[in-house]
Short mmCIF file of C-alpha atoms in Angstrom, two decimals:
data_model
loop_
_atom_site.label_atom_id
_atom_site.label_comp_id
_atom_site.label_asym_id
_atom_site.label_seq_id
_atom_site.Cartn_x
_atom_site.Cartn_y
_atom_site.Cartn_z
CA MET O 182 -65.10 -58.90 1.91
CA GLU O 183 -64.10 -56.78 5.01
CA LYS O 184 -65.85 -55.34 7.83
CA ALA O 185 -65.89 -51.60 8.36
CA TYR O 186 -67.35 -49.09 10.82
CA THR O 187 -67.91 -45.37 10.36
CA VAL O 188 -67.44 -43.36 13.18
CA TRP O 189 -68.81 -39.85 12.25
CA THR O 190 -71.64 -40.37 14.75
CA TYR O 191 -69.04 -40.34 17.46
CA LEU O 192 -68.87 -36.44 16.13
CA LYS O 193 -71.99 -35.48 16.04
CA SER O 194 -71.69 -32.22 18.50
CA GLN O 195 -68.75 -31.40 15.56
CA PHE O 196 -71.04 -32.08 12.98
CA GLY O 197 -70.73 -29.21 10.09
CA ILE O 198 -67.65 -28.37 11.51
CA THR O 199 -65.63 -25.68 9.70
CA GLU O 200 -62.10 -25.56 11.52
CA SER O 201 -59.94 -27.65 13.15
CA THR O 202 -60.49 -28.36 16.96
CA GLU O 203 -58.88 -30.34 19.64
CA GLU O 204 -62.51 -31.57 20.84
CA GLY O 205 -63.36 -32.90 17.24
CA ARG O 206 -59.92 -34.82 16.97
CA ALA O 207 -60.34 -36.22 20.55
CA LEU O 208 -64.21 -37.72 19.44
CA PHE O 209 -62.77 -39.02 16.26
CA GLU O 210 -59.88 -41.10 18.29
CA GLN O 211 -62.52 -42.12 21.00
CA GLY O 212 -64.57 -43.71 17.91
CA VAL O 213 -61.59 -45.22 16.28
CA ARG O 214 -60.44 -46.95 19.74
CA GLU O 215 -64.11 -48.55 20.48
CA VAL O 216 -64.85 -49.64 17.30
CA SER O 217 -61.38 -51.09 16.75
CA ASP O 218 -61.88 -52.64 20.19
CA LEU O 219 -64.73 -54.50 18.70
CA GLY O 220 -63.09 -55.97 15.82
CA PHE O 221 -63.75 -53.11 13.01
CA HIS O 222 -60.32 -52.19 12.02
CA ASN O 223 -61.41 -50.19 8.64
CA ILE O 224 -62.59 -46.97 9.02
CA GLU O 225 -64.68 -44.33 7.30
CA CYS O 226 -65.56 -41.01 8.67
CA PHE O 227 -67.76 -37.45 7.22
CA ASN O 228 -65.44 -35.29 5.07
CA PHE O 229 -64.95 -33.05 7.92
CA THR O 230 -62.27 -35.43 8.83
CA ALA O 231 -60.25 -34.20 6.59
CA VAL O 232 -61.20 -30.26 7.94
CA LEU O 233 -60.05 -31.88 11.53
CA PHE O 234 -56.82 -33.36 10.36
CA GLU O 235 -55.25 -32.43 7.28
CA ASP O 236 -52.86 -29.99 9.42
CA HIS O 237 -52.34 -32.73 12.40
CA PRO O 238 -51.36 -35.93 9.69
CA ASP O 239 -49.13 -36.88 12.28
CA GLU O 240 -52.03 -37.25 15.03
CA PHE O 241 -53.98 -38.84 12.54
CA ARG O 242 -51.58 -41.64 11.99
CA ARG O 243 -50.77 -42.02 15.38
CA ILE O 244 -54.49 -43.02 16.29
CA LEU O 245 -54.95 -45.51 13.36
CA GLU O 246 -51.83 -47.10 14.15
CA GLU O 247 -52.56 -47.33 18.25
CA ASN O 248 -55.38 -48.81 17.31
CA HIS O 249 -54.30 -51.35 14.55
CA ALA O 250 -56.47 -49.37 12.08
CA ARG O 251 -56.87 -48.34 8.66
CA PHE O 252 -58.62 -45.30 7.11
CA VAL O 253 -60.60 -46.69 3.86
CA ASN O 254 -63.39 -44.15 2.96
CA ILE O 255 -64.48 -40.53 3.44
CA TYR O 256 -68.14 -39.46 3.09
CA HIS O 257 -68.93 -36.20 1.10
CA ALA O 258 -72.43 -34.60 1.18
CA MET O 259 -73.22 -32.14 -1.99
CA SER O 260 -75.14 -29.29 -1.10
CA ASP O 261 -76.68 -26.42 -3.40
CA ASP O 262 -73.09 -24.90 -3.89
CA PHE O 263 -71.31 -26.98 -6.41
CA GLN O 264 -68.62 -24.73 -6.32
CA LYS O 265 -67.98 -25.53 -2.47
CA ASP O 266 -68.70 -29.05 -2.90
CA TYR O 267 -66.16 -29.40 -5.29
CA GLU O 268 -63.80 -27.53 -3.84
CA MET O 269 -64.31 -29.78 -0.59
CA ALA O 270 -64.01 -32.81 -2.80
CA GLU O 271 -60.59 -32.13 -3.99
CA ARG O 272 -59.57 -31.25 -0.08
CA CYS O 273 -61.04 -34.99 0.65
CA PHE O 274 -59.19 -36.41 -2.37
CA ARG O 275 -55.94 -35.24 -1.15
CA PHE O 276 -56.52 -36.05 2.54
CA LEU O 277 -57.26 -39.64 1.02
CA ARG O 278 -53.98 -39.62 -0.85
CA THR O 279 -51.96 -38.65 2.07
CA HIS O 280 -53.45 -41.30 4.08
CA GLY O 281 -53.45 -44.60 1.55
CA ALA O 282 -57.11 -44.42 1.07
CA ASN O 283 -58.97 -44.60 -2.13
CA LEU O 284 -62.90 -44.55 -1.80
CA MET O 285 -65.34 -41.37 -1.21
CA ASN O 286 -68.96 -42.20 -0.46
CA LEU O 287 -70.68 -39.03 -2.46
CA GLU O 288 -74.30 -38.25 -1.43
CA THR O 289 -76.57 -36.25 -3.87
CA PRO O 290 -77.82 -32.69 -2.52
CA ARG O 291 -80.87 -32.74 0.00
CA ARG O 292 -84.27 -31.97 -1.39
CA ASN O 293 -85.59 -29.56 1.05
CA GLY O 294 -88.62 -30.06 -0.75
CA ALA O 295 -88.02 -28.98 -4.00
CA GLU O 296 -89.12 -31.25 -7.15
CA ALA O 297 -86.90 -33.39 -9.05
CA THR O 298 -87.15 -31.73 -12.40
CA GLU O 299 -85.41 -32.84 -15.72
CA GLU O 300 -82.88 -29.73 -15.62
CA ARG O 301 -82.08 -29.83 -11.84
CA MET O 302 -81.43 -34.02 -12.66
CA ALA O 303 -79.06 -33.26 -15.38
CA GLN O 304 -77.36 -30.62 -13.74
CA MET O 305 -77.12 -32.60 -10.75
CA CYS O 306 -75.40 -35.85 -12.77
CA GLU O 307 -72.86 -33.55 -14.82
CA ASN O 308 -71.75 -32.03 -11.24
CA ILE O 309 -71.51 -35.76 -10.34
CA ASN O 310 -69.25 -36.67 -13.26
CA ARG O 311 -67.11 -33.79 -12.70
CA ILE O 312 -65.96 -35.03 -9.12
CA GLY O 313 -65.59 -38.74 -10.18
CA ARG O 314 -63.37 -37.60 -12.90
CA LEU O 315 -61.51 -35.47 -10.51
CA GLY O 316 -61.26 -38.34 -7.84
CA LYS O 317 -59.77 -40.32 -10.98
CA GLN O 318 -56.99 -38.04 -11.03
CA TYR O 319 -56.34 -38.44 -7.62
CA GLY O 320 -56.80 -42.43 -7.96
CA VAL O 321 -59.82 -42.27 -5.59
CA THR O 322 -63.43 -44.22 -6.70
CA VAL O 323 -66.37 -42.14 -6.14
CA CYS O 324 -69.37 -44.01 -4.82
CA LEU O 325 -72.45 -42.48 -5.32
CA HIS O 326 -74.70 -43.02 -2.02
CA PRO O 327 -78.49 -43.28 -2.46
CA HIS O 328 -79.90 -41.44 0.40
CA TYR O 329 -83.38 -40.58 1.71
CA TRP O 330 -84.41 -37.15 1.72
CA THR O 331 -82.17 -36.42 -1.36
CA PHE O 332 -82.20 -36.05 -5.14
CA CYS O 333 -81.39 -39.75 -5.30
CA GLU O 334 -83.59 -41.35 -2.59
CA THR O 335 -86.29 -43.60 -4.67
CA GLN O 336 -86.11 -46.17 -7.98
CA GLU O 337 -87.08 -43.49 -10.00
CA MET O 338 -84.51 -41.25 -8.87
CA LEU O 339 -81.67 -44.00 -9.08
CA THR O 340 -82.35 -45.21 -12.12
CA TYR O 341 -82.13 -41.54 -13.71
CA VAL O 342 -78.74 -41.23 -12.31
CA ASP O 343 -77.80 -44.50 -13.23
CA GLU O 344 -78.08 -43.59 -17.11
CA HIS O 345 -76.83 -40.21 -16.65
CA THR O 346 -73.63 -40.90 -14.81
CA ASP O 347 -70.58 -42.65 -16.39
CA PRO O 348 -69.81 -45.99 -14.88
CA GLU O 349 -66.52 -45.42 -15.23
CA LEU O 350 -66.09 -42.56 -12.78
CA ILE O 351 -69.33 -43.29 -10.63
CA LYS O 352 -69.77 -46.28 -8.92
CA TYR O 353 -72.26 -47.14 -5.90
CA CYS O 354 -72.19 -47.29 -2.09
CA ILE O 355 -75.92 -49.18 -1.43
CA ASP O 356 -76.97 -48.70 1.89
CA THR O 357 -79.59 -51.05 3.51
CA CYS O 358 -81.67 -48.82 5.54
CA HIS O 359 -81.83 -45.83 2.81
CA CYS O 360 -83.24 -48.54 0.53
CA VAL O 361 -86.22 -49.49 2.53
CA LEU O 362 -86.65 -45.55 3.25
CA GLY O 363 -86.89 -44.72 -0.82
CA LYS O 364 -89.29 -47.76 -0.73
CA MET O 365 -86.89 -50.38 -2.41
CA ASP O 366 -86.26 -53.71 -1.21
CA PRO O 367 -82.41 -54.09 -0.48
CA VAL O 368 -82.09 -57.56 -1.90
CA SER O 369 -83.01 -56.72 -5.26
CA THR O 370 -81.27 -53.21 -5.62
CA PHE O 371 -78.19 -54.69 -4.53
CA ALA O 372 -78.76 -57.28 -7.14
CA ARG O 373 -79.72 -54.60 -9.67
CA TYR O 374 -76.85 -52.71 -9.06
CA ALA O 375 -74.10 -55.25 -8.36
CA ASP O 376 -71.83 -54.53 -11.60
CA ARG O 377 -71.39 -50.79 -10.02
CA LEU O 378 -71.10 -51.75 -6.24
CA ALA O 379 -67.95 -50.66 -5.05
CA TYR O 380 -68.79 -50.04 -1.15
CA VAL O 381 -71.66 -51.33 0.98
CA HIS O 382 -73.45 -49.44 4.16
CA LEU O 383 -75.07 -52.21 6.56
CA LYS O 384 -77.65 -50.88 8.96
CA ASP O 385 -81.20 -52.36 9.72
CA ILE O 386 -84.11 -50.35 10.50
CA SER O 387 -87.53 -50.70 12.45
CA SER O 388 -91.05 -51.80 10.59
CA ASP O 389 -92.85 -48.86 12.14
CA GLU O 390 -93.44 -46.43 9.53
CA ASN O 391 -95.14 -44.18 12.52
CA GLU O 392 -92.10 -44.00 14.72
CA HIS O 393 -90.61 -40.60 14.15
CA PRO O 394 -92.46 -39.42 10.90
CA GLU O 395 -90.91 -36.04 11.08
CA PHE O 396 -87.18 -37.86 10.75
CA PRO O 397 -87.68 -41.22 9.59
CA ILE O 398 -83.74 -41.86 9.84
CA LYS O 399 -84.16 -42.06 13.41
CA ARG O 400 -85.90 -45.44 12.95
CA CYS O 401 -82.06 -47.19 12.26
CA ARG O 402 -81.35 -49.73 14.24
CA ALA O 403 -78.06 -52.00 15.00
CA LEU O 404 -78.01 -55.15 12.55
CA GLY O 405 -80.50 -57.72 13.42
CA GLU O 406 -82.64 -55.70 15.50
CA GLY O 407 -85.02 -54.67 12.24
CA ILE O 408 -86.46 -55.68 9.05
CA VAL O 409 -83.73 -55.82 6.55
CA ASP O 410 -83.09 -59.34 5.24
CA PHE O 411 -79.02 -59.44 5.54
CA ARG O 412 -78.78 -62.67 4.86
CA GLY O 413 -80.22 -62.10 1.48
CA VAL O 414 -78.19 -59.09 0.57
CA MET O 415 -75.11 -61.51 1.69
CA ASP O 416 -76.29 -63.94 -1.06
CA VAL O 417 -76.17 -61.60 -4.01
CA LEU O 418 -72.67 -60.24 -2.53
CA ARG O 419 -71.46 -63.76 -2.57
CA GLN O 420 -73.01 -64.56 -6.43
CA HIS O 421 -71.49 -61.30 -7.69
CA ARG O 422 -68.24 -61.86 -6.04
CA TYR O 423 -68.07 -58.70 -4.30
CA ASP O 424 -65.01 -58.12 -2.51
CA GLY O 425 -65.08 -54.95 -0.99
CA TYR O 426 -66.13 -53.60 2.35
CA LEU O 427 -69.10 -53.99 4.38
CA CYS O 428 -69.20 -50.82 6.67
CA VAL O 429 -71.84 -50.77 9.47
CA GLU O 430 -72.99 -47.18 9.84
CA VAL O 431 -76.08 -46.46 12.48
CA ASP O 432 -76.90 -42.98 12.53
CA TRP O 433 -78.80 -42.50 15.40
CA PRO O 434 -77.75 -45.13 18.46
CA ARG O 435 -80.50 -45.48 20.66
CA LEU O 436 -78.30 -46.24 23.48
CA CYS O 437 -74.72 -45.26 22.56
CA ASN O 438 -72.27 -45.88 19.58
CA TYR O 439 -70.38 -48.55 21.52
CA GLU O 440 -73.19 -50.59 22.80
CA THR O 441 -75.11 -50.15 18.77
CA ALA O 442 -71.45 -51.27 17.50
CA MET O 443 -71.19 -54.13 19.77
CA VAL O 444 -74.71 -55.41 18.72
CA SER O 445 -73.70 -55.38 15.10
CA ALA O 446 -70.24 -56.86 15.82
CA LYS O 447 -72.17 -59.97 17.39
CA TYR O 448 -74.54 -60.04 14.29
CA LEU O 449 -71.76 -60.45 11.64
CA HIS O 450 -70.31 -62.99 13.53
CA ASN O 451 -72.88 -65.31 14.67
CA VAL O 452 -75.20 -64.55 11.95
CA LEU O 453 -73.64 -63.82 8.94
CA HIS O 454 -70.21 -65.55 9.79
CA LEU O 455 -68.28 -62.60 9.60
#
């Protein structure tokens, strides 16, 4: 198993970016430099990384090389417009192939209050398989990411997706924090889906369900600052001989990105011995 870090939080001012900007590329470089300084040399970022750097491949390579880092995963969030999602997925696949990476995290569409009807879920799973099939053509493993507020947030939804997506095309990225938000136990969830696991997101979460009820993801914490049983998760991963990446992601750093990454790095080293 290898440590990784996702640096999209350094680019929050650029979230939803639709065109390449010098500011966005500079923020990405800052993120890579800071997390690499803390020992995270495997990098994940959002799909806008492809937008920012597809016309600047040499700059992207320079940032990685100067920080002894590797780009290993790109995160793609689906929307209500599948044609747009599919086109962006292919854009990401091309970017991954250009830079020698072969993993994509795929988030299902946000619910926005809509019901998870049979028709909606069936169509979504068909779309997920289509993206997985395209990924296979590019040599990319697509890892479905169960996520709060999406059509794959609860055990019931994940069970449906598990039964209606092709395990040869779609693997999983299980996230410890989103398990808790979806009322799933992280340890048992990792154990249940270990055979399809190809990537891992590690983040902690506070126990106070009254904290930020309007936006519960703000309860996320650096590793060791919440209630997730990371030792139990690691026991499951070792039992199933998982040998992929353990990627730290903290969506809402309480102080700053560097401090959050430092706390998490110390926890990985001192407690989980990684």
